[in-house]
Each structure stands twice: as C-alpha cells, then as structure tokens.
XYZ file of C-alpha atoms in Angstrom:
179
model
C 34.998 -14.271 12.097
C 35.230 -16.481 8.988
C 31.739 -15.449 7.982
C 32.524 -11.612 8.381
C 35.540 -11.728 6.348
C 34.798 -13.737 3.518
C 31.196 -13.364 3.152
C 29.953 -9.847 4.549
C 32.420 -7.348 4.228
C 33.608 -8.247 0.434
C 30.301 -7.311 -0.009
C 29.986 -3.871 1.729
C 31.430 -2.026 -1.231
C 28.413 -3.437 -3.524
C 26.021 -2.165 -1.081
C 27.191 1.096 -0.407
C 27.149 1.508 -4.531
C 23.733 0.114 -4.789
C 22.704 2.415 -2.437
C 24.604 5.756 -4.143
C 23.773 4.663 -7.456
C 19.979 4.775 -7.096
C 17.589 3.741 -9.313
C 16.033 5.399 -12.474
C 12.238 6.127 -12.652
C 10.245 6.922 -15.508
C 9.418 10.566 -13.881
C 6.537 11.176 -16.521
C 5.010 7.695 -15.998
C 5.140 8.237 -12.179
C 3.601 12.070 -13.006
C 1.018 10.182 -15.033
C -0.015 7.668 -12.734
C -0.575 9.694 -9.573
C -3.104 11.617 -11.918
C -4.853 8.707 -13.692
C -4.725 6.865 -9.737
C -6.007 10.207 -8.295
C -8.520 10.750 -10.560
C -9.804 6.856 -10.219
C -9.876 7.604 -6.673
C -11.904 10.642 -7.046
C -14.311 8.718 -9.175
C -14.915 5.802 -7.027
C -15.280 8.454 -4.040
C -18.342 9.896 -5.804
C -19.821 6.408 -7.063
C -19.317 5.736 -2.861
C -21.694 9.065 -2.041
C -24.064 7.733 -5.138
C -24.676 4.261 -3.462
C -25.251 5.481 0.154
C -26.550 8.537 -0.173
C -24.374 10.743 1.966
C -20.703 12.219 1.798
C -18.454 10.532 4.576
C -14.702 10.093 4.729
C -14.157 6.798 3.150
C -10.489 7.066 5.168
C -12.425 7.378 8.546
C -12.862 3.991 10.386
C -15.245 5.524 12.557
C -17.298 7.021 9.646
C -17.075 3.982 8.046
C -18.279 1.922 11.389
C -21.525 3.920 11.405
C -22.556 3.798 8.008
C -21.877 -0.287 7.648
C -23.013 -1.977 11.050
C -25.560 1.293 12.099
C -27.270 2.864 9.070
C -26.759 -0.701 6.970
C -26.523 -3.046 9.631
C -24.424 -5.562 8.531
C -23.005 -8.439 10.820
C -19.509 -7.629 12.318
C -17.237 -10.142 11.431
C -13.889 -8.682 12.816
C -13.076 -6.264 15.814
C -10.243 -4.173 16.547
C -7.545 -5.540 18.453
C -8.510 -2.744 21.138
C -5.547 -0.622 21.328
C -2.880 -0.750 23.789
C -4.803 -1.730 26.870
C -7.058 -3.821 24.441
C -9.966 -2.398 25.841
C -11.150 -0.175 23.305
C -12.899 -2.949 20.647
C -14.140 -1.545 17.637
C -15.758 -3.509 14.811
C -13.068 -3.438 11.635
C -13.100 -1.809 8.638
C -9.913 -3.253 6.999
C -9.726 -5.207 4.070
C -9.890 -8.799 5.270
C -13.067 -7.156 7.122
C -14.476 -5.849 4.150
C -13.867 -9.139 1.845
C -15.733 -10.750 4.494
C -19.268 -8.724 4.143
C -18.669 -9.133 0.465
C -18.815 -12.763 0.968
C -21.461 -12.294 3.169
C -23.439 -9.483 1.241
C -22.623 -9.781 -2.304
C -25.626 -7.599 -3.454
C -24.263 -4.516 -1.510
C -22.157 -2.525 -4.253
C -20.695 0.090 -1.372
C -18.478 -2.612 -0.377
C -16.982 -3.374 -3.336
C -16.629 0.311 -4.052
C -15.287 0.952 -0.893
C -12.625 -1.868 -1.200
C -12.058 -0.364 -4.714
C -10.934 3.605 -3.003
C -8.602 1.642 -0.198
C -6.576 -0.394 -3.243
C -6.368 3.210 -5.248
C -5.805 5.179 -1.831
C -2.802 2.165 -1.234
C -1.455 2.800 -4.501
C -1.099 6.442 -4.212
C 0.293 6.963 -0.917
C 2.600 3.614 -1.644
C 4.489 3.216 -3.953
C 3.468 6.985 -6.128
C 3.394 9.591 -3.709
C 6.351 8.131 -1.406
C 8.415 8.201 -4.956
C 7.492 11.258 -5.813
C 8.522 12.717 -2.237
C 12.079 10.892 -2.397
C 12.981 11.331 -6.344
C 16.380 13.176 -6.557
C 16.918 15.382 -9.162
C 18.510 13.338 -10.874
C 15.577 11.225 -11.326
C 16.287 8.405 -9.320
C 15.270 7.062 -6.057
C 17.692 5.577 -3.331
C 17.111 3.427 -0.605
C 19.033 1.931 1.884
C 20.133 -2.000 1.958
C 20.599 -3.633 4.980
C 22.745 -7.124 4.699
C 21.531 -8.391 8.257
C 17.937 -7.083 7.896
C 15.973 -10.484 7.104
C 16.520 -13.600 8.920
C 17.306 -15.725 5.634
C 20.426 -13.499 5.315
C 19.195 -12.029 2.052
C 19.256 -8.046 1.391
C 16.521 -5.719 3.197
C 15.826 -2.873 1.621
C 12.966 0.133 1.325
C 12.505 -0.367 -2.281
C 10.874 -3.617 -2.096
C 7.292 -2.074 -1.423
C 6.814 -1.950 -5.475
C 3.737 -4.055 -5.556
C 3.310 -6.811 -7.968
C -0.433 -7.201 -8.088
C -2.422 -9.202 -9.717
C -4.250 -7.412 -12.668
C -2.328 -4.567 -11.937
C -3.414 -1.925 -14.313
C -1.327 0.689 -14.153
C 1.921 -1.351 -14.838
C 3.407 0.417 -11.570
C 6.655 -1.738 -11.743
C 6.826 -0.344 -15.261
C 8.301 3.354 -13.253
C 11.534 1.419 -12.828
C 13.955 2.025 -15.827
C 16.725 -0.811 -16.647
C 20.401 1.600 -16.689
C-alpha cells in the first residue's frame, strides 16, 4: 500500500497531463518527409526491377522467395518459424535473412537494394504515416502512458517507436517540436 500511495498515484495527475497535453510536430517536416521517403522508395523500387529484370512486389515474401532461392538460387540461411502448427516452413525474407546473403553474396546488388525499400517502407509506415493518421488538429500527437507497462517500473508509452538510427538521414526525431 506504501508503494501505491506515495509513489504511483502522486504521479497519476502527471500522466494523465502528459497524455492530454500531446506533443507538437513539425506538420510540414512530417508532410515533407513522407514525400522525400516515398519518393526514395519509389526509386529504389525501380533500381529493384532494373537489377532483376522483372516487376515483383518487393512487400511479398512469397514473391520475394521465388526470385532469391528459385530464379537466383541463393543458399537459405533462415526459415520461417512455420506458423501456428509450425508446419508450414518457408525460407525467410526478413532482414537478419537478407544481411545474411549479403554476407554471403556481396556481389549481388538486389539485396542491398532490397534491404534499402524495407528500411524506407519501415520508415513510412512507422513512425510518418502512423503520425500523420493520429495528428490532431491541433498539430500534436498523443499517446497513452502506462506506469506499470515495463518491468523496470519506468513509463510505457506508444510514442517511443521514434527511431534513432544510425545515419539517419532524414532527421525523423527532428518532427518533434520542444513547447
């Protein structure tokens, strides 16, 4: 009881104002990034059709299967965990899969490309796009805090998926504006 009263709920009233009060985005910046992250996108979509020779869904798994371990025939160095039953082993196409045949096949530009479209395709659909769906008119985003959500008994939140990347060229974490 000691705990609840003198450390969690003085601290309910901070929360539930952190969570009203929002935070600020740089609305043209966001506007300007889903374009310039679109467009990149785009582009490395059509260097991925240039280097294979075909159109395919880079988003499809199953496209993707066929055109790296059929048409190219690279080694599989990850499957699928199989589904629910587990019986239903694919070879991977996720990242850790794909940095693998890049250590393995260095001279093959489509999967650098390829890993290139999933870090813009990331970008877009999280952090940019989920912003842009949530912003209030006011120009701010809110999120919910949750004071028993992590183990450690720090704050949980939504917000935290602003990714600090190494390199990170288009400054995403720059959308937040100090109030």
């Amino acid at each position: 009881q000691w705990y609840l009263d003198s450390i969690e709920f003085p601290y309910i009233d901070v929360v539930t104002e952190m969570e009203s009060e929002g935070l600020l985005l740089n609305t043209p910046l966001l506007d300007e990034l889903i374009h310039t992250v679109t467009g990149a996108k785009a582009e490395t979509h059509g260097k991925a059709i240039l280097s294979i020779g075909e159109d395919i869904n880079l988003n499809s798994s199953k496209q993707l299967r066929k055109i790296l371990y059929k048409k190219m025939g690279l080694k599989i160095p990850f499957f699928t965990d199989g589904g629910e039953d587990g019986l239903n082993k694919q070879p991977s196409t996720d990242k850790e899969a794909l940095s693998k045949l890049i250590d393995w096949y260095p001279q093959n530009t489509f999967l650098s490309i390829l890993l290139e479209y999933k870090k813009y395709a990331k970008v877009l659909s999280n952090p940019l796009k989920r912003f842009k769906k949530n912003l209030d008119t006011d120009g701010k985003i809110r999120g919910y805090f949750n004071q028993c959500g992590a183990v450690t008994g720090r704050l949980s939140s939504d917000l935290q998926q602003l990714p600090r990347m190494k390199n990170d060229k288009f400054k995403i974490r720059n959308l937040v504006v100090a109030e």
